[in-house]
Coordinates of C-alpha atoms and ligand atoms in Angstrom, one line a residue:
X177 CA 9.9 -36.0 33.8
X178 CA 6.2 -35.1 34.1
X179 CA 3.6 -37.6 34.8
X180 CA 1.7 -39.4 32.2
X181 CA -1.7 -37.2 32.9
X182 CA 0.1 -34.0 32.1
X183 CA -0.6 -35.1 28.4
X184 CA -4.0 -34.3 28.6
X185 CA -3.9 -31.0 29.6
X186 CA -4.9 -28.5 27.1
X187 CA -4.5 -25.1 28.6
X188 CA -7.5 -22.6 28.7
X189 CA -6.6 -19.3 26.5
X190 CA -8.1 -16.9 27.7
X191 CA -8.9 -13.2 26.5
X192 CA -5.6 -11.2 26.3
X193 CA -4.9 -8.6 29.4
X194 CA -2.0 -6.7 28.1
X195 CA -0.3 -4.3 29.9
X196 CA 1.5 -2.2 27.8
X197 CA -1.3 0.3 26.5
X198 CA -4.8 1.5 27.6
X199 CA -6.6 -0.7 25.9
X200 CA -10.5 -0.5 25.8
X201 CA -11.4 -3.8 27.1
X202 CA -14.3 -5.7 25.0
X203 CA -12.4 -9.0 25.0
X204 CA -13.3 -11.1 27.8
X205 CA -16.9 -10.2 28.5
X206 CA -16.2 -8.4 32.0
X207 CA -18.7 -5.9 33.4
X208 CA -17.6 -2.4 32.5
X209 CA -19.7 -1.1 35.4
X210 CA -17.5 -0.5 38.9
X211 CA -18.9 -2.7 41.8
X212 CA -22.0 -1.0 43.9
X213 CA -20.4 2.0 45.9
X214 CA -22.1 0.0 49.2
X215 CA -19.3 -3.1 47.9
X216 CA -16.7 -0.1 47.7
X217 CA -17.3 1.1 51.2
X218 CA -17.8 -2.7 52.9
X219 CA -13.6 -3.1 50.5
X220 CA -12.4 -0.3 52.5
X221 CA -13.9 -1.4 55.9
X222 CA -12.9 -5.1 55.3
X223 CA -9.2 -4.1 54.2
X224 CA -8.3 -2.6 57.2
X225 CA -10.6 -5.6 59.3
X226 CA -8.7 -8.0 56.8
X227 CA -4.9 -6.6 58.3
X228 CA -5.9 -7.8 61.7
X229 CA -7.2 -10.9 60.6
X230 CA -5.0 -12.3 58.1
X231 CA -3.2 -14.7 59.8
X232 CA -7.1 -16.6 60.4
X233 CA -8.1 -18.8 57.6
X234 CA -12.2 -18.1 56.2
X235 CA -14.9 -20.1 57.1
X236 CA -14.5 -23.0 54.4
X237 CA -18.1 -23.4 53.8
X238 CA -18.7 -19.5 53.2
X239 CA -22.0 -19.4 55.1
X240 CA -23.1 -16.0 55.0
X241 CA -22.3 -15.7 51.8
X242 CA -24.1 -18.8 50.6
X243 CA -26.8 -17.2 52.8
X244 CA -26.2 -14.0 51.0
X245 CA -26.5 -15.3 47.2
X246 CA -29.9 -17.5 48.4
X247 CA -31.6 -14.0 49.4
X248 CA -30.6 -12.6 46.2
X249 CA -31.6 -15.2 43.8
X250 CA -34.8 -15.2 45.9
X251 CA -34.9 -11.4 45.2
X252 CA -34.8 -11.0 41.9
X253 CA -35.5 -14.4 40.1
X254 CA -31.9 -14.9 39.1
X255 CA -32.6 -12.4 36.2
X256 CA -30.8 -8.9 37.0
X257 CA -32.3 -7.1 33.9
X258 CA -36.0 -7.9 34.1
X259 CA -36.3 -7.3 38.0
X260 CA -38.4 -4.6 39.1
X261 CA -36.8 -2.1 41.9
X262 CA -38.9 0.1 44.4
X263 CA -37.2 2.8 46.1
X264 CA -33.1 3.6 45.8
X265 CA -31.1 6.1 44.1
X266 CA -30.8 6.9 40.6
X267 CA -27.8 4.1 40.1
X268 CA -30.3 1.3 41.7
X269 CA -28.2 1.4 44.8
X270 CA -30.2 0.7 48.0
X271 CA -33.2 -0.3 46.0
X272 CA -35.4 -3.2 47.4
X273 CA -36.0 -6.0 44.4
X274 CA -38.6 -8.2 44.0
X275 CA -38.8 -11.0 40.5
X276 CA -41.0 -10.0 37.0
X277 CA -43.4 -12.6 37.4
X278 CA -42.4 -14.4 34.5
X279 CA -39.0 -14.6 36.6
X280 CA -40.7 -15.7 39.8
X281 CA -38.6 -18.8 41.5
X282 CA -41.9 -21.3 43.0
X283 CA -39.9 -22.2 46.6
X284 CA -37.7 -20.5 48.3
X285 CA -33.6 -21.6 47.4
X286 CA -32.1 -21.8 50.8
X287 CA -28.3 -21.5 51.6
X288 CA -28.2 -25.7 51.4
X289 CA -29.0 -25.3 47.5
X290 CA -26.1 -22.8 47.2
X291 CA -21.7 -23.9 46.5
X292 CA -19.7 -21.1 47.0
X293 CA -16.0 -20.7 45.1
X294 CA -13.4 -19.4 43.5
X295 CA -14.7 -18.1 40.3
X296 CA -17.0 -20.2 38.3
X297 CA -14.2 -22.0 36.5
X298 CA -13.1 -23.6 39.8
X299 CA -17.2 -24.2 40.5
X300 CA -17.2 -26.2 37.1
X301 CA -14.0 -28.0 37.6
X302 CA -15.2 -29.8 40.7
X303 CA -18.9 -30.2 39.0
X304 CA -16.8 -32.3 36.2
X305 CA -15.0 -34.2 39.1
X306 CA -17.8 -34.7 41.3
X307 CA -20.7 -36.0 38.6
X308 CA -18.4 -37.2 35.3
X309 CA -16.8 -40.4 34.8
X310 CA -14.5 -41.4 32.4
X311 CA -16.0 -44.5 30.5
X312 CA -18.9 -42.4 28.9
X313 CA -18.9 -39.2 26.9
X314 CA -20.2 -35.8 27.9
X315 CA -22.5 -34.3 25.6
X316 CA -22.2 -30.5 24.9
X317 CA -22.5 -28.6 21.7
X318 CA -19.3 -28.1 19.3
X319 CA -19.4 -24.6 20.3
X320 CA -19.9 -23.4 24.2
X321 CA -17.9 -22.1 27.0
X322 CA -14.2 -23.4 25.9
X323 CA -12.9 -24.7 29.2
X324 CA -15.2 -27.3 29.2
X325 CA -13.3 -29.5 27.0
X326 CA -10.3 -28.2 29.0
X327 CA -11.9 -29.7 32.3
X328 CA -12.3 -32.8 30.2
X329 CA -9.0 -33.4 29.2
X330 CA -7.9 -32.6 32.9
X331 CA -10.1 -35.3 34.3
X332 CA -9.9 -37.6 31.3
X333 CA -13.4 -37.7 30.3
X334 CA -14.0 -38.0 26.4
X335 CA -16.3 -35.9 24.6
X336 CA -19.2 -36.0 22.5
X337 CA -19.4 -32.3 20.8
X338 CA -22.4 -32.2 18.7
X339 CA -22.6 -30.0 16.1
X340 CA -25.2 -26.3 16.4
X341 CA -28.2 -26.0 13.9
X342 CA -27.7 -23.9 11.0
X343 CA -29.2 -21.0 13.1
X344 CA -26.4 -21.5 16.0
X345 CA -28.6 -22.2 18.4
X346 CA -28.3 -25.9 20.2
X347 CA -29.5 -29.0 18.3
X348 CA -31.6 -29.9 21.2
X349 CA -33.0 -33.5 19.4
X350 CA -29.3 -34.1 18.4
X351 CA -27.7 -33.3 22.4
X352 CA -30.3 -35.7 23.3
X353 CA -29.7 -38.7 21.1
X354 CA -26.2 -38.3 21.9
X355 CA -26.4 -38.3 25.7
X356 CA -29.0 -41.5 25.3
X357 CA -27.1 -43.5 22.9
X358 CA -24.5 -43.8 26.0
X359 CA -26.6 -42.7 29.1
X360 CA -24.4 -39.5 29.9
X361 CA -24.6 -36.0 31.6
X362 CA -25.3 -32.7 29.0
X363 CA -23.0 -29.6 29.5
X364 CA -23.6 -26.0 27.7
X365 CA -24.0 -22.5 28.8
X366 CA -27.5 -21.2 28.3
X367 CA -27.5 -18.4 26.7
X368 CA -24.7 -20.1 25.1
X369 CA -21.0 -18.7 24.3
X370 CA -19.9 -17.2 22.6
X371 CA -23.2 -17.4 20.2
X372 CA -25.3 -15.6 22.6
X373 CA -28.5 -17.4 22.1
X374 CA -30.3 -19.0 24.6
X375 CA -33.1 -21.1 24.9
X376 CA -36.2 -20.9 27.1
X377 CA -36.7 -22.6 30.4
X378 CA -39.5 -24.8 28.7
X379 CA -37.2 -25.8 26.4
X380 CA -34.8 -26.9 29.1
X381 CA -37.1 -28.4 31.3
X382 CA -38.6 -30.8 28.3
X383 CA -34.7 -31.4 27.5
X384 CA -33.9 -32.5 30.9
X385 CA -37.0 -34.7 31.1
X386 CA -35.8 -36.5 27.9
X387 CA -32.1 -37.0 28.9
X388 CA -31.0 -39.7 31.3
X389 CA -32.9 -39.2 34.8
X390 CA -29.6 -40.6 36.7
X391 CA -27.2 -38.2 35.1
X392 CA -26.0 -34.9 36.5
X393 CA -27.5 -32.5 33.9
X394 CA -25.4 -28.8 34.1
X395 CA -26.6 -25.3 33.6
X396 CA -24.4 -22.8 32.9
X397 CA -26.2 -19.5 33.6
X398 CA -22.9 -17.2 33.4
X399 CA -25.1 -14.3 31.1
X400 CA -29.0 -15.3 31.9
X401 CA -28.8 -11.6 33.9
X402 CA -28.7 -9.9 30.4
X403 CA -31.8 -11.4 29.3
X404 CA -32.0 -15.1 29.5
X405 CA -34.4 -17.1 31.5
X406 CA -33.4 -19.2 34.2
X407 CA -33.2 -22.7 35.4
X408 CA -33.5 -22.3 38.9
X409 CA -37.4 -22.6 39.0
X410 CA -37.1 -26.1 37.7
X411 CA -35.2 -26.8 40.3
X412 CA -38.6 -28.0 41.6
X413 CA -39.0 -30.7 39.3
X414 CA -35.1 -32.1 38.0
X415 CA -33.4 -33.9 41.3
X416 CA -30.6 -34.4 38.4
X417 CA -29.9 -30.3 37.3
X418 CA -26.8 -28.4 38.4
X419 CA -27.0 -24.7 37.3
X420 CA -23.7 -22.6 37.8
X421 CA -23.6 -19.1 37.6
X422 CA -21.1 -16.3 38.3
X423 CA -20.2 -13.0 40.1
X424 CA -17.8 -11.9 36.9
X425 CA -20.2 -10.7 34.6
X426 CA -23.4 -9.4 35.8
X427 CA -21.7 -8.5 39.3
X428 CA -19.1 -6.6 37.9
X429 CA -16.5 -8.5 39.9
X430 CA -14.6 -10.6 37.3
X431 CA -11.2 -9.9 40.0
X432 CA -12.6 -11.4 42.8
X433 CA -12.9 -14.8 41.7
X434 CA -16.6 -16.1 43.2
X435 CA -18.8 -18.3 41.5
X436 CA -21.2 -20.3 42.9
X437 CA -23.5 -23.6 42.1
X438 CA -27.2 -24.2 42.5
X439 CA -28.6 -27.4 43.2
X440 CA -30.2 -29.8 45.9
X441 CA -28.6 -29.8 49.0
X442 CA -27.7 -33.7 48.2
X443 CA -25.8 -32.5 44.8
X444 CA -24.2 -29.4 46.9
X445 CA -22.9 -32.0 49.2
X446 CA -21.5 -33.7 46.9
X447 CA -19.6 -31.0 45.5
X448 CA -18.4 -30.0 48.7
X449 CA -17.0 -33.4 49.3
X450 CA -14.6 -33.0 46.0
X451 CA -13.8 -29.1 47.6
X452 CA -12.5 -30.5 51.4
X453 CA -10.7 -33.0 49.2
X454 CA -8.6 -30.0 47.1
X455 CA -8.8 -26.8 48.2
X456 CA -10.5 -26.4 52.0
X457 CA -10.8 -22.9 51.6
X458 CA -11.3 -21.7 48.2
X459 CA -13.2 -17.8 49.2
X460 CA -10.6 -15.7 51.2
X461 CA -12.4 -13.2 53.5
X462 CA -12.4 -10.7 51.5
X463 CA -14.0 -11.9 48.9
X464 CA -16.5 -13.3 51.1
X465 CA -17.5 -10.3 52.8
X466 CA -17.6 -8.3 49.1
X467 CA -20.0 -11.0 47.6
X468 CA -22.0 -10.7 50.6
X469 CA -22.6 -6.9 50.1
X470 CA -22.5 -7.2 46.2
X471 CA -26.1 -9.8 46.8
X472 CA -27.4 -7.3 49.1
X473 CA -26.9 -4.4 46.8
X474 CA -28.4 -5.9 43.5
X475 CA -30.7 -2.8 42.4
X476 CA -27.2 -1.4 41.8
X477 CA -26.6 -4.5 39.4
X478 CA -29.9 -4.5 38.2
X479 CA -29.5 -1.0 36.6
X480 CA -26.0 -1.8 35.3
X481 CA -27.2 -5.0 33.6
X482 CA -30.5 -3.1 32.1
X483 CA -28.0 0.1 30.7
X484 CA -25.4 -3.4 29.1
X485 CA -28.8 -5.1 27.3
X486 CA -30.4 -1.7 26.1
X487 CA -26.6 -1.0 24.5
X488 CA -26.5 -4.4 22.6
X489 CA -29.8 -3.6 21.1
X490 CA -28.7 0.2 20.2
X491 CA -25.4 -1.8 18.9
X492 CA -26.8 -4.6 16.8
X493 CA -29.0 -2.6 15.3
X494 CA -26.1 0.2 14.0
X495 CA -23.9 -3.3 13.1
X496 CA -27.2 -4.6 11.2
X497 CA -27.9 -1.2 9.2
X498 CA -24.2 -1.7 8.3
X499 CA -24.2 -5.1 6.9
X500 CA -23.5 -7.1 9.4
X501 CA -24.8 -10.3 10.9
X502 CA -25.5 -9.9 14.4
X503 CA -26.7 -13.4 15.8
X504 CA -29.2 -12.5 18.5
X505 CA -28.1 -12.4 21.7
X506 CA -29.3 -12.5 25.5
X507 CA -25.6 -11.7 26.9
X508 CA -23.1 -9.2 27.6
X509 CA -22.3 -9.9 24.1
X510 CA -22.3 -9.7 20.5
X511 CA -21.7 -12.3 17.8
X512 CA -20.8 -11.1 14.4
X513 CA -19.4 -11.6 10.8
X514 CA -19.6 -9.5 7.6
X515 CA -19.5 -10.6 4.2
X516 CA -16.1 -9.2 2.0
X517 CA -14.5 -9.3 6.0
X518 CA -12.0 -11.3 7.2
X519 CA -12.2 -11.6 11.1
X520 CA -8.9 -11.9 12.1
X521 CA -7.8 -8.7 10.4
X522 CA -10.7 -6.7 11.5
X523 CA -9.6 -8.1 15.0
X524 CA -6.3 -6.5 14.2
X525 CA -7.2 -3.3 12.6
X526 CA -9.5 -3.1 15.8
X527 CA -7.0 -3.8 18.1
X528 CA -4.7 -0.8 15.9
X529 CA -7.6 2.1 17.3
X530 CA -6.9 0.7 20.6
X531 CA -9.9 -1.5 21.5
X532 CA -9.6 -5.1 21.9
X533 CA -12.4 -8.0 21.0
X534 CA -12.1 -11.6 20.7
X535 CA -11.5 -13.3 17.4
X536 CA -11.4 -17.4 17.9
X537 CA -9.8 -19.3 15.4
X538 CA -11.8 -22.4 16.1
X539 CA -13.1 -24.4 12.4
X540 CA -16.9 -23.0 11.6
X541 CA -16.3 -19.5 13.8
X542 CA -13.5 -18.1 12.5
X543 CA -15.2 -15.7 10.2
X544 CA -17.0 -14.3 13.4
X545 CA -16.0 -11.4 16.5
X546 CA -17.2 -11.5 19.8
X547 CA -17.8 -8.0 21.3
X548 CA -18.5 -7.2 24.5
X549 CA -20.9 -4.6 25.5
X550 CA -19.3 -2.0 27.5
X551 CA -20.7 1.8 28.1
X552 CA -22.1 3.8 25.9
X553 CA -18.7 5.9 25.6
X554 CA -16.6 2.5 24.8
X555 CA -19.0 1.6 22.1
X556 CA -19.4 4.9 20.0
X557 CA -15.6 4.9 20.0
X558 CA -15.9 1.2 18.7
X559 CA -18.8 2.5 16.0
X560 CA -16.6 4.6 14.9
X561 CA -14.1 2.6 14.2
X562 CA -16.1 -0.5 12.8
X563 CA -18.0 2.0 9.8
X564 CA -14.3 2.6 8.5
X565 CA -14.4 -2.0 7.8
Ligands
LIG79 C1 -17.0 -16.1 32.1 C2 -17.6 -17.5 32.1 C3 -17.4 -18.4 33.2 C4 -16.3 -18.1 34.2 O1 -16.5 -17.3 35.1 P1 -15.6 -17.1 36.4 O2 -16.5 -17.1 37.5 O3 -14.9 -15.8 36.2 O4 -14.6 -18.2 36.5 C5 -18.1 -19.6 33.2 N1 -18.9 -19.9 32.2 C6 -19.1 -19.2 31.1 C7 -20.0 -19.6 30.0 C8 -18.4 -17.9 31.0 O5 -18.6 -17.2 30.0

């Protein structure tokens, strides 16, 4: 009974939410930060606004807030832990932001550069439709953000995976063979998923520059506010580059579904064109009003992003004294196997004390966990419970 495309459709898994116990969450790389008390006050304003306005539809283009994510890229470089705050409380909140100067975007991104969605997943699923064909393969590595090949099979674009180095981090020479052999786009998160490494904007710039010039080239920048470096300023230089970034990790917003897109305004436009032809209005007005004051708020998420990285160093380091290997990692999270321990039951056994992390059964990273880093609480209860493996 269902059409012949359904085939292809590979359902995205994602990190368990159950229900039925109070579960510390380390699963699914959310912020365990609350949003900025100015985004709590601006919820309680716009729910009772919201009541009056329901039966209005959003602007479809979210303006303001497109307006609103420009100013804060602009603000802090589009890397929350290195940007330097002046002023504020003792949470960040209120503080004014300016880049590090290694951080320190070259032009000014306007609102033109900016696509606002639902969630960075729906951001990347009309990036696949809007810039990948079918009759070549996309290049990405064998192990990155896992609904990209879910995307593919959706839209019927074959795949070129290509294996990481032994290190984990990307075979850069090998991605670009691949994507020259048959003229195609590159995909992977940078830092990656779920390795955690990422590589430097030099590297990514001479990448671009050696992959084809008339192929959409995509950034995924989900976890550069831990401690990556970002692709935006090159911006400048690559007419081809399509960055994507979210408001569910660093922004501690993971339920409000916004993710957005930064690219030339001719790029944008074209991913526009594939949202008016889907879904005219993908930001409700709440969430549009919330990501508005989340930008405008960022020493708040500037501090909270700082306290994550500083507890993944305190974290790897007690993992490392233990016997573990902790790949290095720019994210929200951690990367990790032990010698004598099998993954799946120290997911379990985990999962037994009441905390959950990700184990992924996927050929070459099964032996391996993915923690998230959540507050300094959450994490001694986990150290506890990881010296007993
Ligand atoms: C979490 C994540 C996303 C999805 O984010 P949403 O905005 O919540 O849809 C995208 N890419 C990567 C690499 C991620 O880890």
């Amino acid at each position: 009974m269902t059409a012949e495309r359904m085939k292809n459709l590979h359902p995205y898994v994602p990190g368990e939410q159950p229900r039925d116990r109070d579960y510390i969450k380390l699963n699914a790389n959310e912020n365990p930060y609350p949003p900025s008390p100015a985004v709590l006050r601006t919820a309680a304003r716009a729910a009772r606004d919201y009541a009056g306005r329901l039966g209005l539809y959003p602007d479809p283009d979210s303006n303001e807030l497109r307006a609103a994510v420009a100013g804060l890229l602009n603000r802090t470089g589009g890397v929350l832990c290195r940007t330097e705050l002046h002023g504020g409380a003792r949470n960040g909140s209120g503080a004014a932001c300016s880049p590090a100067a290694q951080d320190r975007i070259p032009f000014a991104v306007t609102p033109d550069m900016v696509y606002c969605g639902n969630g960075s997943d729906e951001v990347l699923s009309f990036v696949f439709y809007a810039f990948f064909d079918g009759d070549r393969p996309l290049v990405l590595p064998a192990h990155t953000y896992s609904f990209y090949p879910v995307y593919a099979g959706f839209y019927a674009i074959p795949l070129n995976a290509v294996a990481l180095k032994a290190d984990w981090s990307l075979d850069v020479p090998a991605m670009l063979a691949a994507a020259n052999a048959t003229d195609s786009s590159i995909i992977f998160a940078n830092p990656n998923a779920p390795t955690g490494i990422g590589l430097t904007r030099a590297q990514v710039d001479a990448m671009i520059a050696a992959a084809p010039s008339n192929r959409v080239f995509v950034v995924d920048e989900a976890y550069v506010d831990f401690g990556g470096e970002s692709c935006i300023p090159l911006l400048a230089r690559h007419k081809n580059l399509v960055i994507v970034r979210t408001f569910s990790k660093s922004l501690c917003a993971a339920g409000m579904r916004l993710g957005y897109a930064v690219a030339s305004p001719e790029l944008i436009a074209h991913i526009t064109t594939v949202k008016n032809s889907l879904n005219h209005f993908p930001v409700d007005v709440l969430a549009q009003r919330l990501g508005i004051a989340a930008c405008e708020d960022a020493g708040y998420y500037v501090r909270c992003a700082q306290r994550v990285a500083r507890e993944r160093e305190s974290f790897a380091a007690f993992l490392r004294a233990r016997g573990w290997f902790v790949l290095p990692s720019q994210t929200n999270f951690v990367f990790v196997r032990k010698d004598g321990v099998d993954a799946q039951a120290a997911y379990r056994a985990i999962r037994e004390a009441g905390i959950l992390v990700r184990h992924f059964s996927a050929a070459g990273i099964e032996d391996f966990l993915r923690i998230t880093i959540g507050t300094r609480a959450q994490m001694a209860a986990l150290r506890s419970v990881m010296a007993q493996l």
